[in-house]
PDB file of C-alpha atoms in Angstrom:
ATOM      1  CA  MET T  27     -19.641 -16.544 -12.538  1.00  0.00           C
ATOM      2  CA  LYS T  28     -17.164 -14.025 -11.126  1.00  0.00           C
ATOM      3  CA  VAL T  29     -16.887 -13.982  -7.345  1.00  0.00           C
ATOM      4  CA  ILE T  30     -14.719 -12.260  -4.733  1.00  0.00           C
ATOM      5  CA  LEU T  31     -13.336 -14.680  -2.143  1.00  0.00           C
ATOM      6  CA  LEU T  32     -13.852 -13.702   1.493  1.00  0.00           C
ATOM      7  CA  GLU T  33     -11.463 -16.349   2.859  1.00  0.00           C
ATOM      8  CA  ASN T  34      -8.508 -18.402   1.666  1.00  0.00           C
ATOM      9  CA  ILE T  35      -9.763 -21.597   0.039  1.00  0.00           C
ATOM     10  CA  LYS T  36      -7.209 -24.291  -0.694  1.00  0.00           C
ATOM     11  CA  GLY T  37      -7.044 -25.067  -4.410  1.00  0.00           C
ATOM     12  CA  VAL T  38      -9.361 -22.176  -5.309  1.00  0.00           C
ATOM     13  CA  GLY T  39      -7.711 -18.886  -4.312  1.00  0.00           C
ATOM     14  CA  LYS T  40      -6.741 -16.429  -1.622  1.00  0.00           C
ATOM     15  CA  LYS T  41      -8.820 -13.905   0.310  1.00  0.00           C
ATOM     16  CA  ASP T  42      -9.899 -10.786  -1.684  1.00  0.00           C
ATOM     17  CA  GLU T  43      -9.056 -12.483  -4.980  1.00  0.00           C
ATOM     18  CA  ILE T  44     -11.480 -12.323  -7.916  1.00  0.00           C
ATOM     19  CA  ILE T  45     -12.003 -15.727  -9.535  1.00  0.00           C
ATOM     20  CA  ASN T  46     -14.166 -17.291 -12.203  1.00  0.00           C
ATOM     21  CA  ALA T  47     -16.080 -20.101 -10.512  1.00  0.00           C
ATOM     22  CA  ASN T  48     -18.564 -22.515 -12.051  1.00  0.00           C
ATOM     23  CA  ASP T  49     -22.140 -21.296 -11.536  1.00  0.00           C
ATOM     24  CA  GLY T  50     -23.145 -24.367  -9.534  1.00  0.00           C
ATOM     25  CA  TYR T  51     -20.062 -24.260  -7.290  1.00  0.00           C
ATOM     26  CA  ALA T  52     -20.587 -20.576  -6.617  1.00  0.00           C
ATOM     27  CA  ARG T  53     -24.359 -20.742  -5.981  1.00  0.00           C
ATOM     28  CA  ASN T  54     -24.426 -24.015  -4.050  1.00  0.00           C
ATOM     29  CA  PHE T  55     -21.181 -23.822  -2.035  1.00  0.00           C
ATOM     30  CA  LEU T  56     -19.298 -20.504  -1.992  1.00  0.00           C
ATOM     31  CA  LEU T  57     -22.190 -18.064  -1.608  1.00  0.00           C
ATOM     32  CA  PRO T  58     -24.322 -19.982   0.964  1.00  0.00           C
ATOM     33  CA  LYS T  59     -21.300 -20.680   3.186  1.00  0.00           C
ATOM     34  CA  LYS T  60     -20.290 -16.978   2.989  1.00  0.00           C
ATOM     35  CA  LEU T  61     -16.904 -17.893   1.497  1.00  0.00           C
ATOM     36  CA  ALA T  62     -17.446 -15.513  -1.426  1.00  0.00           C
ATOM     37  CA  VAL T  63     -19.651 -12.703  -2.708  1.00  0.00           C
ATOM     38  CA  GLU T  64     -20.748 -11.991  -6.245  1.00  0.00           C
ATOM     39  CA  ALA T  65     -18.403  -9.639  -8.098  1.00  0.00           C
ATOM     40  CA  ASN T  66     -20.934  -6.868  -8.807  1.00  0.00           C
ATOM     41  CA  THR T  67     -20.091  -3.158  -8.966  1.00  0.00           C
ATOM     42  CA  ALA T  68     -20.840  -2.468  -5.271  1.00  0.00           C
ATOM     43  CA  ASN T  69     -18.688  -5.366  -4.043  1.00  0.00           C
ATOM     44  CA  MET T  70     -15.920  -4.442  -6.510  1.00  0.00           C
ATOM     45  CA  SER T  71     -15.827  -0.853  -5.207  1.00  0.00           C
ATOM     46  CA  ASN T  72     -15.724  -2.151  -1.608  1.00  0.00           C
ATOM     47  CA  LEU T  73     -12.811  -4.407  -2.535  1.00  0.00           C
ATOM     48  CA  LYS T  74     -10.993  -1.520  -4.257  1.00  0.00           C
ATOM     49  CA  SER T  75     -11.367   0.761  -1.216  1.00  0.00           C
ATOM     50  CA  LYS T  76     -10.225  -2.060   1.086  1.00  0.00           C
ATOM     51  CA  GLN T  77      -7.116  -2.647  -1.064  1.00  0.00           C
ATOM     52  CA  ASP T  78      -6.352   1.099  -1.123  1.00  0.00           C
ATOM     53  CA  SER T  79      -6.698   1.239   2.660  1.00  0.00           C
ATOM     54  CA  ASN T  80      -4.358  -1.748   3.086  1.00  0.00           C
ATOM     55  CA  ALA T  81      -1.792  -0.196   0.727  1.00  0.00           C
ATOM     56  CA  PHE T  82      -1.888   3.086   2.665  1.00  0.00           C
ATOM     57  CA  LYS T  83      -1.498   1.277   6.003  1.00  0.00           C
ATOM     58  CA  LYS T  84       1.421  -0.723   4.641  1.00  0.00           C
ATOM     59  CA  GLN T  85       3.089   2.478   3.414  1.00  0.00           C
ATOM     60  CA  GLU T  86       2.633   4.100   6.862  1.00  0.00           C
ATOM     61  CA  ASP T  87       4.094   1.033   8.591  1.00  0.00           C
ATOM     62  CA  LYS T  88       7.102   1.160   6.269  1.00  0.00           C
ATOM     63  CA  LYS T  89       7.660   4.859   7.121  1.00  0.00           C
ATOM     64  CA  LYS T  90       7.571   4.040  10.852  1.00  0.00           C
ATOM     65  CA  ALA T  91      10.021   1.184  10.294  1.00  0.00           C
ATOM     66  CA  GLU T  92      12.392   3.557   8.447  1.00  0.00           C
ATOM     67  CA  GLU T  93      12.227   6.015  11.381  1.00  0.00           C
ATOM     68  CA  ILE T  94      13.017   3.242  13.874  1.00  0.00           C
ATOM     69  CA  LYS T  95      15.886   2.117  11.630  1.00  0.00           C
ATOM     70  CA  GLU T  96      17.349   5.642  11.841  1.00  0.00           C
ATOM     71  CA  LYS T  97      17.068   5.638  15.644  1.00  0.00           C
ATOM     72  CA  LEU T  98      18.678   2.193  15.913  1.00  0.00           C
ATOM     73  CA  GLY T  99      21.621   3.273  13.755  1.00  0.00           C
ATOM     74  CA  LYS T 100      22.455   6.008  16.293  1.00  0.00           C
ATOM     75  CA  THR T 101      21.806   3.846  19.366  1.00  0.00           C
ATOM     76  CA  ASN T 102      24.419   2.010  21.416  1.00  0.00           C
ATOM     77  CA  LEU T 103      22.732  -0.454  23.774  1.00  0.00           C
ATOM     78  CA  LYS T 104      24.743  -1.301  26.877  1.00  0.00           C
ATOM     79  CA  ILE T 105      23.966  -4.522  28.716  1.00  0.00           C
ATOM     80  CA  GLN T 106      25.736  -5.481  31.943  1.00  0.00           C
ATOM     81  CA  VAL T 107      26.113  -9.163  32.792  1.00  0.00           C
ATOM     82  CA  LYS T 108      28.107 -11.355  35.146  1.00  0.00           C
ATOM     83  CA  ALA T 109      31.319 -12.508  33.511  1.00  0.00           C
ATOM     84  CA  GLY T 110      34.349 -14.604  34.404  1.00  0.00           C
ATOM     85  CA  GLU T 111      37.934 -13.376  34.511  1.00  0.00           C
ATOM     86  CA  ASN T 112      38.678 -14.366  30.905  1.00  0.00           C
ATOM     87  CA  GLY T 113      35.731 -12.378  29.446  1.00  0.00           C
ATOM     88  CA  LYS T 114      33.310 -15.289  29.168  1.00  0.00           C
ATOM     89  CA  ILE T 115      29.711 -14.545  30.071  1.00  0.00           C
ATOM     90  CA  PHE T 116      27.752 -16.778  32.415  1.00  0.00           C
ATOM     91  CA  GLY T 117      24.815 -17.817  30.214  1.00  0.00           C
ATOM     92  CA  GLY T 118      24.490 -15.371  27.340  1.00  0.00           C
ATOM     93  CA  VAL T 119      22.632 -12.337  26.052  1.00  0.00           C
ATOM     94  CA  THR T 120      19.449 -13.378  24.236  1.00  0.00           C
ATOM     95  CA  ALA T 121      17.111 -11.567  21.855  1.00  0.00           C
ATOM     96  CA  LYS T 122      14.595 -11.253  24.708  1.00  0.00           C
ATOM     97  CA  GLU T 123      17.135  -9.433  26.889  1.00  0.00           C
ATOM     98  CA  ILE T 124      18.086  -7.106  24.022  1.00  0.00           C
ATOM     99  CA  SER T 125      14.405  -6.300  23.423  1.00  0.00           C
ATOM    100  CA  GLU T 126      13.759  -5.609  27.124  1.00  0.00           C
ATOM    101  CA  GLN T 127      16.861  -3.420  27.554  1.00  0.00           C
ATOM    102  CA  LEU T 128      16.071  -1.472  24.362  1.00  0.00           C
ATOM    103  CA  GLU T 129      12.618  -0.702  25.765  1.00  0.00           C
ATOM    104  CA  LYS T 130      13.983   0.205  29.209  1.00  0.00           C
ATOM    105  CA  GLN T 131      16.980   2.321  28.147  1.00  0.00           C
ATOM    106  CA  HIS T 132      15.856   3.961  24.897  1.00  0.00           C
ATOM    107  CA  LYS T 133      12.027   3.572  24.868  1.00  0.00           C
ATOM    108  CA  ILE T 134      12.134   1.700  21.535  1.00  0.00           C
ATOM    109  CA  SER T 135       9.716  -1.223  21.471  1.00  0.00           C
ATOM    110  CA  ILE T 136      10.761  -4.123  19.222  1.00  0.00           C
ATOM    111  CA  ASP T 137       9.424  -7.677  19.264  1.00  0.00           C
ATOM    112  CA  LYS T 138      12.129 -10.188  20.238  1.00  0.00           C
ATOM    113  CA  ARG T 139      11.270 -12.347  17.190  1.00  0.00           C
ATOM    114  CA  LYS T 140      12.412  -9.547  14.869  1.00  0.00           C
ATOM    115  CA  ILE T 141      15.925  -9.559  16.352  1.00  0.00           C
ATOM    116  CA  GLU T 142      18.211 -11.687  14.170  1.00  0.00           C
ATOM    117  CA  LEU T 143      20.591 -13.523  16.515  1.00  0.00           C
ATOM    118  CA  LYS T 144      22.178 -16.695  15.152  1.00  0.00           C
ATOM    119  CA  GLU T 145      23.123 -17.626  18.709  1.00  0.00           C
ATOM    120  CA  THR T 146      23.235 -15.873  22.062  1.00  0.00           C
ATOM    121  CA  ILE T 147      26.042 -13.364  22.630  1.00  0.00           C
ATOM    122  CA  LYS T 148      28.585 -15.103  24.869  1.00  0.00           C
ATOM    123  CA  THR T 149      31.520 -12.669  24.920  1.00  0.00           C
ATOM    124  CA  LEU T 150      32.126  -9.187  26.255  1.00  0.00           C
ATOM    125  CA  GLY T 151      32.486  -6.283  23.840  1.00  0.00           C
ATOM    126  CA  ALA T 152      30.524  -4.749  20.982  1.00  0.00           C
ATOM    127  CA  THR T 153      28.374  -6.762  18.596  1.00  0.00           C
ATOM    128  CA  ILE T 154      26.267  -5.570  15.666  1.00  0.00           C
ATOM    129  CA  VAL T 155      22.793  -7.128  15.729  1.00  0.00           C
ATOM    130  CA  GLU T 156      20.417  -6.965  12.750  1.00  0.00           C
ATOM    131  CA  ILE T 157      16.722  -6.313  13.331  1.00  0.00           C
ATOM    132  CA  LYS T 158      14.058  -7.034  10.697  1.00  0.00           C
ATOM    133  CA  LEU T 159      11.632  -4.141  11.077  1.00  0.00           C
ATOM    134  CA  PHE T 160       9.489  -4.562   7.943  1.00  0.00           C
ATOM    135  CA  GLU T 161       9.622  -6.160   4.495  1.00  0.00           C
ATOM    136  CA  GLY T 162      12.910  -4.929   3.042  1.00  0.00           C
ATOM    137  CA  VAL T 163      13.747  -2.721   6.064  1.00  0.00           C
ATOM    138  CA  VAL T 164      16.557  -4.119   8.204  1.00  0.00           C
ATOM    139  CA  GLY T 165      18.131  -2.003  10.922  1.00  0.00           C
ATOM    140  CA  SER T 166      21.359  -2.621  12.768  1.00  0.00           C
ATOM    141  CA  LEU T 167      21.940  -2.048  16.468  1.00  0.00           C
ATOM    142  CA  LYS T 168      25.256  -1.904  18.283  1.00  0.00           C
ATOM    143  CA  VAL T 169      25.070  -3.956  21.485  1.00  0.00           C
ATOM    144  CA  THR T 170      27.906  -3.505  23.980  1.00  0.00           C
ATOM    145  CA  VAL T 171      28.118  -6.237  26.594  1.00  0.00           C
ATOM    146  CA  GLU T 172      29.962  -5.209  29.749  1.00  0.00           C
ATOM    147  CA  GLY T 173      30.955  -7.289  32.757  1.00  0.00           C
ATOM    148  CA  LEU T 174      29.654  -6.283  36.176  1.00  0.00           C
ATOM    149  CA  LYS T 175      32.259  -5.003  38.569  1.00  0.00           C
TER     150      LYS T 175
END
């Protein structure tokens, strides 16, 4: 019996996947527990429209990510921190600080987890930071760390 899975089931398949299940397994387990629906024409058309909607949303998100990538390429983020005489920073500049300053100075909202920092920035000067915006879309941002006077 062909069924459309409504949830991920370990060892069986992923959500929205069409599988061939044994009749007994489908009728006695998957269908009563609402883990799957029968793959009839109505359910197949619902699945198709859902997949089309998801593809469109993904395409829109990618366009937005490309636009943000363009903005980031032209942006120079300046962060002022306390520093010693030899140019060493007290503490360091973290992804959270970069995210907050980007929002405050340039009104660009980016989640701190998308900012690729191997370690905190601990020196004054310019640093290029990569930001993962979407699958296959990586922007770069120039961060200039200045010492407070």
